XYZ file of C-alpha atoms in Angstrom:
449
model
C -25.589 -25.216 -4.352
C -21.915 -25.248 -4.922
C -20.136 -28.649 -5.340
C -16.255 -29.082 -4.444
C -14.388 -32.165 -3.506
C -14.156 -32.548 0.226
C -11.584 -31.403 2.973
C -11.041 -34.319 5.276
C -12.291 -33.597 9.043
C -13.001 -34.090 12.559
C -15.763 -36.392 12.465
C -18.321 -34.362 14.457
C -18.185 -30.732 12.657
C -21.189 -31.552 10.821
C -23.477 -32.745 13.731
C -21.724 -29.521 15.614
C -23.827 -27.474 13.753
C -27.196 -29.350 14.676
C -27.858 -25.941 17.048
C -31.552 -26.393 17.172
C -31.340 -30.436 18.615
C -30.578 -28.555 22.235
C -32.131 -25.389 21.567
C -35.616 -26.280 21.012
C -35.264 -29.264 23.353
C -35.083 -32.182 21.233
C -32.306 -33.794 23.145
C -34.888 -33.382 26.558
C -37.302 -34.920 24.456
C -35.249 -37.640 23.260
C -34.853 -39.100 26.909
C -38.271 -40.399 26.610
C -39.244 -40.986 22.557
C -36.932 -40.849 19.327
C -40.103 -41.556 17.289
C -39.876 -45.281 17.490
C -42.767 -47.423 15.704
C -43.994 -43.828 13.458
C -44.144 -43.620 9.983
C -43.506 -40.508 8.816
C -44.219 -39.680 4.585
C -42.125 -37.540 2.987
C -43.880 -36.255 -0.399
C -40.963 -34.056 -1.983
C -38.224 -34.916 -4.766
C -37.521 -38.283 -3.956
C -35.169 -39.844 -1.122
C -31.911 -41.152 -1.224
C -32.161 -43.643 0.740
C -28.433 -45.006 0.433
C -27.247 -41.683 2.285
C -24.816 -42.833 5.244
C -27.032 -40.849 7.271
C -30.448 -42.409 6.330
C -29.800 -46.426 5.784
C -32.318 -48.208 7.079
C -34.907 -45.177 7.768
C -36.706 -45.671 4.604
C -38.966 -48.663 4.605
C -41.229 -48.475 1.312
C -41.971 -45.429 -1.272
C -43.854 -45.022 -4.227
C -42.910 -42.767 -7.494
C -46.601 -40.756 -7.794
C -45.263 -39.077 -10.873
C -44.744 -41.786 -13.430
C -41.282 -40.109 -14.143
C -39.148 -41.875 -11.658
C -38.492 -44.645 -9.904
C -41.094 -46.829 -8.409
C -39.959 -46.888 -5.201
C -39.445 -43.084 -4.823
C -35.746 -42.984 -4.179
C -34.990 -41.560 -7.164
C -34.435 -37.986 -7.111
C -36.524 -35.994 -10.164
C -37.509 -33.177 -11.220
C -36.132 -29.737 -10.716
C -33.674 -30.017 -7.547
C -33.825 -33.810 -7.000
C -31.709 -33.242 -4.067
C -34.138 -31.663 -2.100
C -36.275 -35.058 -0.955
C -33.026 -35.882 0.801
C -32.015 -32.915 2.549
C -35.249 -32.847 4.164
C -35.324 -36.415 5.083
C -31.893 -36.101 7.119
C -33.128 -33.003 8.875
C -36.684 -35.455 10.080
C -35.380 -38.810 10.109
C -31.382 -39.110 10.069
C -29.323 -41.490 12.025
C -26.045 -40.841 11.786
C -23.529 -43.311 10.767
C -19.958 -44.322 11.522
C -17.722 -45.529 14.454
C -18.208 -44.993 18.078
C -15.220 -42.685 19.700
C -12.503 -45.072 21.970
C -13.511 -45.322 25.328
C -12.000 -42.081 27.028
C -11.913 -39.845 23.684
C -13.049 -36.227 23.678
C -16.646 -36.092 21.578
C -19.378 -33.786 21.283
C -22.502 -34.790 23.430
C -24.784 -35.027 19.682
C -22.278 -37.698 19.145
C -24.299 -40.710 21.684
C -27.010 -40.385 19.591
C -28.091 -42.069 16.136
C -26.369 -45.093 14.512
C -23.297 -43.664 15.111
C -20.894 -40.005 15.874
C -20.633 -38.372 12.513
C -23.149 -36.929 10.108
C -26.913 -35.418 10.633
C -28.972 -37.136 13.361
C -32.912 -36.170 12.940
C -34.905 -35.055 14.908
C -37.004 -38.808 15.252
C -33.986 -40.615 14.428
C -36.020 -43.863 15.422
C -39.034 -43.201 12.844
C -39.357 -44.908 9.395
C -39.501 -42.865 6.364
C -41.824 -43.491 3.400
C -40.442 -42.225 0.134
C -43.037 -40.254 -1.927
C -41.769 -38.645 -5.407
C -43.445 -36.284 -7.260
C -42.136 -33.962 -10.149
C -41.168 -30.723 -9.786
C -41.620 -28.627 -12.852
C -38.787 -25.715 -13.267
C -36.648 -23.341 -16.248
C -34.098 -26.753 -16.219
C -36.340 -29.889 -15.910
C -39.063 -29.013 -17.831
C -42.743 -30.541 -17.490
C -43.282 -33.969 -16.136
C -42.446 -36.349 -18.741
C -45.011 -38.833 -17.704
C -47.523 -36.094 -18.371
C -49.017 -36.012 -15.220
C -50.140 -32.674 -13.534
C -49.994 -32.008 -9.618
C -53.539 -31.994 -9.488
C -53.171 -35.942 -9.722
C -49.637 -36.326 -8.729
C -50.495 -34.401 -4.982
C -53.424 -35.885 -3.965
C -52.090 -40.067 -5.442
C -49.462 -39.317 -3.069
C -50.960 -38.473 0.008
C -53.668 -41.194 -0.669
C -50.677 -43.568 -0.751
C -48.963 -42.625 1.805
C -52.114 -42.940 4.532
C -53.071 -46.221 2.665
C -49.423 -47.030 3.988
C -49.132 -46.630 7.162
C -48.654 -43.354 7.960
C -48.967 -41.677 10.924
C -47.580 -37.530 9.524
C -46.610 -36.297 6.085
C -44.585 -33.679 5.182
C -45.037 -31.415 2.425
C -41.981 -28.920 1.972
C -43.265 -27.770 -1.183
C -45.864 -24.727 -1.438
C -47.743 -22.267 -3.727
C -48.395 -18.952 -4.708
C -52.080 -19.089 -3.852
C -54.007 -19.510 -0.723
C -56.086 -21.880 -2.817
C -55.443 -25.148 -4.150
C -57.244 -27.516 -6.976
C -60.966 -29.106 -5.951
C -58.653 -32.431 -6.836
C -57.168 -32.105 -3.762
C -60.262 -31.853 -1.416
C -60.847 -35.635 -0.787
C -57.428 -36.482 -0.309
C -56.531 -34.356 2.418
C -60.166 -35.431 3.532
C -59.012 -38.909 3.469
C -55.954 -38.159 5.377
C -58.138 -36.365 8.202
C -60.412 -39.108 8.718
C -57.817 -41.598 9.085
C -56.157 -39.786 11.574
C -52.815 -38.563 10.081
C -50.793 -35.325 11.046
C -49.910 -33.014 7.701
C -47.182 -30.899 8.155
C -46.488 -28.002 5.288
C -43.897 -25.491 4.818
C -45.218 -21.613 4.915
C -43.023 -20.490 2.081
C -39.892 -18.453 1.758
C -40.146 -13.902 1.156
C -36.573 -14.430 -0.534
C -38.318 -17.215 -3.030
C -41.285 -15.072 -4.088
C -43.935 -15.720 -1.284
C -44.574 -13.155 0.854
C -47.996 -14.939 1.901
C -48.699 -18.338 2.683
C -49.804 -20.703 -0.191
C -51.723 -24.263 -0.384
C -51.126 -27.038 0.739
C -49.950 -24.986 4.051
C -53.373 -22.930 3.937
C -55.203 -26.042 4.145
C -57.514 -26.649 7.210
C -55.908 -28.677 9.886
C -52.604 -28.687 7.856
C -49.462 -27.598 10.808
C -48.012 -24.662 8.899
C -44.620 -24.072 9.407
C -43.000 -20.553 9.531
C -39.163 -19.846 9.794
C -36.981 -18.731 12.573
C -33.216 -17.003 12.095
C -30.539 -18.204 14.256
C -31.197 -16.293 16.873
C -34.931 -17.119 17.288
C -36.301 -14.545 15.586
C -39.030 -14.434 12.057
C -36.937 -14.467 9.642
C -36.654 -11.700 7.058
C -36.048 -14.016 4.278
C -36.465 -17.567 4.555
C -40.394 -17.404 6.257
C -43.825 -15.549 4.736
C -46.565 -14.867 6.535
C -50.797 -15.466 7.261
C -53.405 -16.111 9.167
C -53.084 -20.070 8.394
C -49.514 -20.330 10.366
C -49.404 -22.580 13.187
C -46.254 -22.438 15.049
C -42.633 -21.429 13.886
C -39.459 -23.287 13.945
C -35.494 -22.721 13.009
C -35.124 -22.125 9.055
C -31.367 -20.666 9.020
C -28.248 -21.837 9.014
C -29.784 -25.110 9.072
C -27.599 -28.464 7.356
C -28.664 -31.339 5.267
C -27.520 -34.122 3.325
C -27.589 -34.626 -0.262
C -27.291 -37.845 -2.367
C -24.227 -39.327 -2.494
C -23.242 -38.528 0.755
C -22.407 -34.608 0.316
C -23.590 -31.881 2.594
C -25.057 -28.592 2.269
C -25.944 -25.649 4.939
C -29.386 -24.191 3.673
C -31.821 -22.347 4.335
C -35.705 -22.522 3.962
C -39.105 -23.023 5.651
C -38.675 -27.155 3.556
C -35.919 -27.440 6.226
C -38.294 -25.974 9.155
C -41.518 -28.267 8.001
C -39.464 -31.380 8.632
C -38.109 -30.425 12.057
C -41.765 -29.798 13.623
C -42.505 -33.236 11.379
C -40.428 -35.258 13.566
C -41.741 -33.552 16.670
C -45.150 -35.048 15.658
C -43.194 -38.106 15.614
C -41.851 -37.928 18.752
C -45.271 -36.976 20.017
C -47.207 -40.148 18.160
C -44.270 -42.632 19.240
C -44.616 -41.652 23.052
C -48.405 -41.059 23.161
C -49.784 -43.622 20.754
C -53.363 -43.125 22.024
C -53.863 -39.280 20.853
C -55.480 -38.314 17.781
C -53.966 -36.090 14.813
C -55.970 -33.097 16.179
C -54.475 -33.865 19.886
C -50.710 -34.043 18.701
C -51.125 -30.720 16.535
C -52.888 -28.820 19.623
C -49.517 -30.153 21.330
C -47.585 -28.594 19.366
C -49.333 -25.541 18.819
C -50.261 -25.031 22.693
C -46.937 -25.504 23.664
C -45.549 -23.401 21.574
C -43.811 -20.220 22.963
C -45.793 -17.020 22.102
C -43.390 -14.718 20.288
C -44.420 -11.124 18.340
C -47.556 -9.114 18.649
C -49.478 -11.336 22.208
C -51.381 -14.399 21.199
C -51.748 -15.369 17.782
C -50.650 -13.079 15.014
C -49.613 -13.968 11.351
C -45.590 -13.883 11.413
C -45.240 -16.678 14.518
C -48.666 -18.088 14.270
C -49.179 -19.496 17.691
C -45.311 -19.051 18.919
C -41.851 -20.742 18.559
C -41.682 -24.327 18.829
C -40.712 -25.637 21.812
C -40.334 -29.545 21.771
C -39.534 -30.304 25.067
C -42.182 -28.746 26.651
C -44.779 -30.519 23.353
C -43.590 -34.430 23.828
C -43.677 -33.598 28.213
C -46.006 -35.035 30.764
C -48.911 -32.710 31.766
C -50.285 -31.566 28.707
C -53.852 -31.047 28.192
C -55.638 -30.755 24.442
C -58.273 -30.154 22.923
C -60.022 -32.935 21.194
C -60.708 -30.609 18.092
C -58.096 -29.142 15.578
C -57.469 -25.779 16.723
C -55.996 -25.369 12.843
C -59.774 -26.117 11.462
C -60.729 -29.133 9.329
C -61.051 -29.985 5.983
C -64.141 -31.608 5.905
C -66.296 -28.657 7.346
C -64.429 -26.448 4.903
C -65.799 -28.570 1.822
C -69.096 -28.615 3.403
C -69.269 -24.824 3.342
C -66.959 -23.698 0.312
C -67.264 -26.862 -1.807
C -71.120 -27.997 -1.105
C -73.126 -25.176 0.799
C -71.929 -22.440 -1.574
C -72.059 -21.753 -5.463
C -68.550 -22.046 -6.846
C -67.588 -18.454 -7.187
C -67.806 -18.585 -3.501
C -65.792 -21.651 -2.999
C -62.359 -19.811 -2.237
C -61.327 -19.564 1.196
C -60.840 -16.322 3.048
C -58.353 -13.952 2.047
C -55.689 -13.317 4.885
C -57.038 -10.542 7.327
C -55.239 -7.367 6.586
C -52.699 -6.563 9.661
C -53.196 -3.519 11.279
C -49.799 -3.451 12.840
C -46.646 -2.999 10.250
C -44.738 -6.758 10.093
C -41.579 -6.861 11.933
C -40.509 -8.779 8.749
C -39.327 -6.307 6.007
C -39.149 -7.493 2.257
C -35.997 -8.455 1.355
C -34.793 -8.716 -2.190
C -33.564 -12.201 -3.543
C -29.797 -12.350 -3.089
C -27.795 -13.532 -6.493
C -25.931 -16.636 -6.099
C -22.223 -16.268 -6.592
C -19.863 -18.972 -7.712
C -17.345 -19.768 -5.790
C -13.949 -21.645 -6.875
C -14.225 -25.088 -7.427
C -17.837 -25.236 -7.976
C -19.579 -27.077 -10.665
C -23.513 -26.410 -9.855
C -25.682 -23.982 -8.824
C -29.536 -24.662 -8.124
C -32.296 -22.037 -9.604
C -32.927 -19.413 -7.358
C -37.243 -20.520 -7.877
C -38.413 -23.999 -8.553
C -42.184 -23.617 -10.511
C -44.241 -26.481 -10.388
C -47.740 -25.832 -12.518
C -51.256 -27.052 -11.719
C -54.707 -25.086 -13.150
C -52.927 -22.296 -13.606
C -51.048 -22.086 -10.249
C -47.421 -22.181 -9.777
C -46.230 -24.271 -7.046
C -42.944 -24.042 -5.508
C -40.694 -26.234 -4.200
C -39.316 -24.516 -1.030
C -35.575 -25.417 -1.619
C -33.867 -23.475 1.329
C -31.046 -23.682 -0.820
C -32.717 -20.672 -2.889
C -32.160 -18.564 0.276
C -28.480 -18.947 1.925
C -26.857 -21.901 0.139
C -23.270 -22.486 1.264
C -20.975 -25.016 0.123
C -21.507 -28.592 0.043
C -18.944 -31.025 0.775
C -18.406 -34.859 0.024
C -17.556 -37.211 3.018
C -14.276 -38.791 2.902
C -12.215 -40.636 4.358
C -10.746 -39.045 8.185
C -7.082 -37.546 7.236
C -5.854 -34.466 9.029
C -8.364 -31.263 9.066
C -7.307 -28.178 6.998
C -9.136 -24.809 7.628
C -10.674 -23.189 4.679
C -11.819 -19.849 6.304
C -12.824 -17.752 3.484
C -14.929 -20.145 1.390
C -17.902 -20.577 3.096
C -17.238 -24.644 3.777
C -17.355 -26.672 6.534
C -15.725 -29.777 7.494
C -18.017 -33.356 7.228
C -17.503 -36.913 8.580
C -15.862 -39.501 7.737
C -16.844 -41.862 5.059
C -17.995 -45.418 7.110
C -16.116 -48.041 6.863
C -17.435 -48.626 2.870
C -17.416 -45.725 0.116
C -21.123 -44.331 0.431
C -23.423 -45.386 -2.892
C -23.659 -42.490 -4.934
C -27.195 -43.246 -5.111
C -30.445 -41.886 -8.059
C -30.357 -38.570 -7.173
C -27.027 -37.501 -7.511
C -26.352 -33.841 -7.090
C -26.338 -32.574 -10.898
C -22.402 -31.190 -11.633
């Protein structure tokens, strides 16, 4: 991610660019629920929670690593901006000023806390903080010394024993499987009746297939959309454990200390269908887990090869149509559950046995060709750019963290203060808010430069 000092703007260019809030039908949804009451656990890098865009959305958070700080709003690791970019994208609220009575403003501009900046897509939920350490070429191993078999399933234990209703995990693998360490934990999370939402993993970031946690039984895999709708070529994977597919281009995020970054990356999808969950949980209090995922996925759009195949899962999210009146579920989790899974693979089987199911082989070529990684190029004024792969290690897996940055990172801008706009056409940047009425805290996790 490139860092420059930033271009004073119109107030509304970032929230502008918010294309999937009235595409997909969050703004319908929003006449009715903007995830009010929902907690909403975001297990990633860490959260800064002194963003403009995110002050007072995070309630409580936990460091599960031992490396950071005990509250989670530290950001660690290998890209500790990336907790924060996907906590704007779920949770965000805006911030500044309300336009003069009579001014000209965008219509994303009534909503949130105030006109300027990201605006989530539960803007109402509460956000619970959970850190873990991501191990990469830069960082290095966890410090504290403790692996992601303990690190993942601590924090999803924490963040149920907290009060939360969904999770998000926008970090993946590079295997279908995952460590026995995890089994009770997502177990635990099942029986107490909380949504997990996962990222599917990114082609341009070395997954061509979907890896744990996102193959996990009655996990809500997420696979990624272009700007246009369409699977895209680089920033999705595919399998037979996708659920339902949502926007993962051109998509924009906030970083610690108030900066701003267009991305890429199905970590930037996962939290989008995450606060549709929370829309879904805040209107409809009285359905299960299993009953808001069947929402989701049996609302969904059917997009591809008919029915269900392994590129769009069940179809393109559609979140009006998933948070509307008139919806009828199942009472089971069409995505499977973990619990019979352990019976069979765990318990009712020897262990050679105990891996799941490889993918089904497709019959039909995908409509998603391999793409080759593009190289990052620096442009003028930069002073950063983040590894094309995060690695995270556990039992001889490498997890990655899905850092849509890896993918089609522009450049990221720092709010200041409103002055007259200047156009800066070839560079790749766009214009942000102004700063509130106070400098923003530069917070932990301050984008390394």
């Amino acid at each position: 991610m490139l860092l420059c000092t930033a271009a004073p703007a119109r107030a509304d260019h970032v929230r502008d660019k918010q294309y999937w809030l009235e595409d997909y039908g969050v703004t319908e949804a929003w006449k009715s629920t903007q995830g009010e009451g929902v907690k909403v656990a975001v297990i990633d890098s860490g959260v800064d929670s002194s963003h403009p865009d995110l002050r007072g959305a995070v309630t409580a958070g936990i460091d599960a690593s031992g490396a950071g700080r005990g509250d989670g709003q530290q950001g660690i690791g290998e890209v500790p901006e990336h907790g924060t970019l996907v906590s704007t994208l779920l949770a965000g609220r805006g911030h500044g000023p309300r336009p003069t009575e009579g001014a000209a403003q965008s219509p994303l501009e009534a909503y949130g806390q105030g006109p300027n900046g990201i605006i989530g897509v539960a803007p109402k939920a509460d956000l619970l903080a959970v850190s873990v350490w991501i191990e990469g070429p830069n960082s290095g191993p966890n410090p504290a010394g403790v692996g992601t078999d303990e690190q993942i399933p601590n924090a999803v234990r924490w963040a149920v024993d907290n009060g939360a209703k969904v999770i998000n995990m926008s970090l993946g693998s590079t295997s279908t499987t995952w460590p026995e360490s995890w089994d009770e934990a997502f177990l635990y999370a099942e029986k107490r009746d909380v949504v997990i939402v996962a990222a599917a993993g990114n082609r341009a970031g070395g997954l061509t297939q979907v890896g744990a946690p996102a193959t996990i039984p009655g996990v809500l895999s997420v696979a990624g959309l272009d700007r246009s709708g369409v699977a895209s070529r680089e920033s999705s994977s595919e399998g037979i454990s996708i659920a339902v597919a949502a926007p993962s281009e051109n998509l924009v995020g906030g970083l610690p200390g108030a900066f701003y970054a267009e991305w890429s990356g199905t970590s930037g999808a996962a939290p989008l269908v995450s606060g549709v969950a929370a829309l879904i949980r805040s209107k409809y209090p009285e359905l299960s887990a299993a009953q808001v995922i069947n929402r989701i996925v049996g609302t969904a759009r059917d997009a591809g090869a008919p029915g269900f195949d392994t590129i769009y899962g069940h179809g393109i999210l559609d979140v009006a149509a998933a948070v509307g009146p008139g919806v009828e579920v199942p009472e089971a989790n069409q995505l499977g559950s973990i619990e019979q899974w352990i019976q069979v693979y765990r318990r009712g089987k020897p262990p050679a046995e105990a891996a799941p199911p490889a993918p089904a082989e497709n019959t039909a070529a995908p409509d998603i060709p391999a793409a080759p990684v593009p190289q990052a190029h620096e442009g003028a004024g930069s002073s950063t750019v983040l590894p094309p792969v995060v690695v995270l290690g556990f039992s001889g897996l490498f997890v990655l963290l899905l850092v849509a940055g890896t993918v089609h990172v522009l450049r990221v801008r720092r709010a200041e203060r409103l002055a007259p706009p200047r156009e800066e056409p070839d560079t790749g940047a766009f214009d942000v808010p102004q700063r509130t009425d106070r400098p923003a805290e530069t917070g932990h996790g301050s984008a390394r430069g």
